[in-house]
Amino acid sequence: MQVILVTRINGAVFALNPDLVERADCTPDTVITLVDGTKYIIAESVPEFIESVRHYRASLIAQASRLEAEPTNTHSSAPSSDDDGDAKVLTLHRNGR
């Protein structure tokens, strides 16, 4: 999960998931409201906050573009006879559980 760092009025820095932000208000302090109604008052101005969100979203797009451009080695050079081209399901195991 990617986050942006914002600063509370008291100077404490915390990580915020910008995908959960519903709106940013200037009252005159910047108030960030999340989709669940949680509100945070931050030291950054609304334009600074918006720029952080833009940078976050641009980094996601750039990362996705790099992943698409990378060649994948999902198959050996000669496909097996039982390979029908569908995705394979892998079982994930949690450590310690």
PDB file of C-alpha atoms in Angstrom:
ATOM      1  CA  MET A   1       0.000   0.000   0.000  1.00  0.00           C
ATOM      2  CA  GLN A   2       1.341   3.384  -0.914  1.00  0.00           C
ATOM      3  CA  VAL A   3       0.832   6.357   1.374  1.00  0.00           C
ATOM      4  CA  ILE A   4       1.670  10.027   1.563  1.00  0.00           C
ATOM      5  CA  LEU A   5       3.157  11.718   4.606  1.00  0.00           C
ATOM      6  CA  VAL A   6       1.259  14.622   6.148  1.00  0.00           C
ATOM      7  CA  THR A   7       1.839  16.667   9.283  1.00  0.00           C
ATOM      8  CA  ARG A   8      -0.617  17.235  12.105  1.00  0.00           C
ATOM      9  CA  ILE A   9      -0.879  20.767  13.496  1.00  0.00           C
ATOM     10  CA  ASN A  10       1.189  19.657  16.536  1.00  0.00           C
ATOM     11  CA  GLY A  11       4.074  18.637  14.222  1.00  0.00           C
ATOM     12  CA  ALA A  12       3.559  14.859  14.296  1.00  0.00           C
ATOM     13  CA  VAL A  13       3.961  13.252  10.881  1.00  0.00           C
ATOM     14  CA  PHE A  14       1.700  10.367   9.865  1.00  0.00           C
ATOM     15  CA  ALA A  15       1.042   8.261   6.789  1.00  0.00           C
ATOM     16  CA  LEU A  16      -2.261   8.669   4.960  1.00  0.00           C
ATOM     17  CA  ASN A  17      -3.716   6.518   2.203  1.00  0.00           C
ATOM     18  CA  PRO A  18      -4.839   9.122  -0.367  1.00  0.00           C
ATOM     19  CA  ASP A  19      -7.227   6.621  -1.960  1.00  0.00           C
ATOM     20  CA  LEU A  20      -9.428   7.029   1.128  1.00  0.00           C
ATOM     21  CA  VAL A  21      -9.665  10.839   0.930  1.00  0.00           C
ATOM     22  CA  GLU A  22     -13.098  12.209   0.132  1.00  0.00           C
ATOM     23  CA  ARG A  23     -12.234  15.899   0.296  1.00  0.00           C
ATOM     24  CA  ALA A  24      -9.817  18.567   1.541  1.00  0.00           C
ATOM     25  CA  ASP A  25     -11.219  21.784   3.021  1.00  0.00           C
ATOM     26  CA  CYS A  26      -9.530  25.034   4.005  1.00  0.00           C
ATOM     27  CA  THR A  27     -11.274  26.374   7.131  1.00  0.00           C
ATOM     28  CA  PRO A  28      -8.568  28.176   7.431  1.00  0.00           C
ATOM     29  CA  ASP A  29      -6.684  25.050   8.567  1.00  0.00           C
ATOM     30  CA  THR A  30      -6.587  22.194   6.078  1.00  0.00           C
ATOM     31  CA  VAL A  31      -9.115  19.535   7.056  1.00  0.00           C
ATOM     32  CA  ILE A  32      -8.891  16.164   5.298  1.00  0.00           C
ATOM     33  CA  THR A  33     -12.081  14.095   5.351  1.00  0.00           C
ATOM     34  CA  LEU A  34     -11.869  10.382   4.589  1.00  0.00           C
ATOM     35  CA  VAL A  35     -14.640   8.346   2.962  1.00  0.00           C
ATOM     36  CA  ASP A  36     -15.592   6.921   6.385  1.00  0.00           C
ATOM     37  CA  GLY A  37     -16.035  10.423   7.855  1.00  0.00           C
ATOM     38  CA  THR A  38     -12.741  10.534   9.777  1.00  0.00           C
ATOM     39  CA  LYS A  39     -11.278  14.044   9.778  1.00  0.00           C
ATOM     40  CA  TYR A  40      -7.663  15.116  10.130  1.00  0.00           C
ATOM     41  CA  ILE A  41      -6.382  18.671  10.525  1.00  0.00           C
ATOM     42  CA  ILE A  42      -3.012  18.967   8.832  1.00  0.00           C
ATOM     43  CA  ALA A  43      -0.331  21.639   8.606  1.00  0.00           C
ATOM     44  CA  GLU A  44       0.019  21.427   4.814  1.00  0.00           C
ATOM     45  CA  SER A  45      -2.041  23.812   2.705  1.00  0.00           C
ATOM     46  CA  VAL A  46      -4.712  22.428   0.375  1.00  0.00           C
ATOM     47  CA  PRO A  47      -2.508  23.070  -2.706  1.00  0.00           C
ATOM     48  CA  GLU A  48       0.447  21.287  -1.018  1.00  0.00           C
ATOM     49  CA  PHE A  49      -1.778  18.356  -0.116  1.00  0.00           C
ATOM     50  CA  ILE A  50      -3.173  18.144  -3.653  1.00  0.00           C
ATOM     51  CA  GLU A  51       0.378  18.174  -5.052  1.00  0.00           C
ATOM     52  CA  SER A  52       1.292  15.258  -2.738  1.00  0.00           C
ATOM     53  CA  VAL A  53      -1.720  13.290  -3.989  1.00  0.00           C
ATOM     54  CA  ARG A  54      -0.826  14.091  -7.620  1.00  0.00           C
ATOM     55  CA  HIS A  55       2.742  12.930  -7.052  1.00  0.00           C
ATOM     56  CA  TYR A  56       1.453   9.733  -5.402  1.00  0.00           C
ATOM     57  CA  ARG A  57      -0.887   8.967  -8.319  1.00  0.00           C
ATOM     58  CA  ALA A  58       1.787   9.760 -10.925  1.00  0.00           C
ATOM     59  CA  SER A  59       4.185   7.372  -9.191  1.00  0.00           C
ATOM     60  CA  LEU A  60       1.553   4.616  -9.375  1.00  0.00           C
ATOM     61  CA  ILE A  61       1.077   5.188 -13.105  1.00  0.00           C
ATOM     62  CA  ALA A  62       4.846   5.234 -13.699  1.00  0.00           C
ATOM     63  CA  GLN A  63       5.274   2.029 -11.707  1.00  0.00           C
ATOM     64  CA  ALA A  64       2.486   0.309 -13.658  1.00  0.00           C
ATOM     65  CA  SER A  65       4.051   1.430 -16.954  1.00  0.00           C
ATOM     66  CA  ARG A  66       7.399  -0.046 -15.915  1.00  0.00           C
ATOM     67  CA  LEU A  67       5.736  -3.330 -14.974  1.00  0.00           C
ATOM     68  CA  GLU A  68       3.950  -3.516 -18.342  1.00  0.00           C
ATOM     69  CA  ALA A  69       7.195  -2.847 -20.198  1.00  0.00           C
ATOM     70  CA  GLU A  70       9.119  -5.607 -18.396  1.00  0.00           C
ATOM     71  CA  PRO A  71       9.220  -8.917 -20.255  1.00  0.00           C
ATOM     72  CA  THR A  72       7.634 -11.733 -18.328  1.00  0.00           C
ATOM     73  CA  ASN A  73       8.994 -15.253 -18.198  1.00  0.00           C
ATOM     74  CA  THR A  74       5.802 -17.039 -17.238  1.00  0.00           C
ATOM     75  CA  HIS A  75       6.286 -19.834 -19.781  1.00  0.00           C
ATOM     76  CA  SER A  76       9.270 -21.854 -20.851  1.00  0.00           C
ATOM     77  CA  SER A  77      10.409 -21.531 -24.466  1.00  0.00           C
ATOM     78  CA  ALA A  78       8.254 -24.492 -25.505  1.00  0.00           C
ATOM     79  CA  PRO A  79       4.705 -24.568 -24.092  1.00  0.00           C
ATOM     80  CA  SER A  80       3.628 -27.842 -22.557  1.00  0.00           C
ATOM     81  CA  SER A  81       0.849 -29.875 -24.131  1.00  0.00           C
ATOM     82  CA  ASP A  82      -1.478 -29.265 -21.167  1.00  0.00           C
ATOM     83  CA  ASP A  83      -0.954 -25.484 -21.309  1.00  0.00           C
ATOM     84  CA  ASP A  84      -4.224 -23.945 -22.483  1.00  0.00           C
ATOM     85  CA  GLY A  85      -3.107 -20.323 -22.074  1.00  0.00           C
ATOM     86  CA  ASP A  86      -5.182 -19.706 -18.928  1.00  0.00           C
ATOM     87  CA  ALA A  87      -3.749 -18.210 -15.771  1.00  0.00           C
ATOM     88  CA  LYS A  88      -2.489 -20.597 -13.137  1.00  0.00           C
ATOM     89  CA  VAL A  89      -3.797 -20.509  -9.565  1.00  0.00           C
ATOM     90  CA  LEU A  90      -1.133 -20.521  -6.889  1.00  0.00           C
ATOM     91  CA  THR A  91      -1.828 -21.277  -3.238  1.00  0.00           C
ATOM     92  CA  LEU A  92      -0.387 -18.644  -0.901  1.00  0.00           C
ATOM     93  CA  HIS A  93       0.767 -19.657   2.559  1.00  0.00           C
ATOM     94  CA  ARG A  94       1.104 -17.288   5.505  1.00  0.00           C
ATOM     95  CA  ASN A  95       4.219 -17.604   7.618  1.00  0.00           C
ATOM     96  CA  GLY A  96       3.561 -18.848  11.137  1.00  0.00           C
ATOM     97  CA  ARG A  97      -0.073 -19.783  10.557  1.00  0.00           C
TER      98      ARG A  97
END
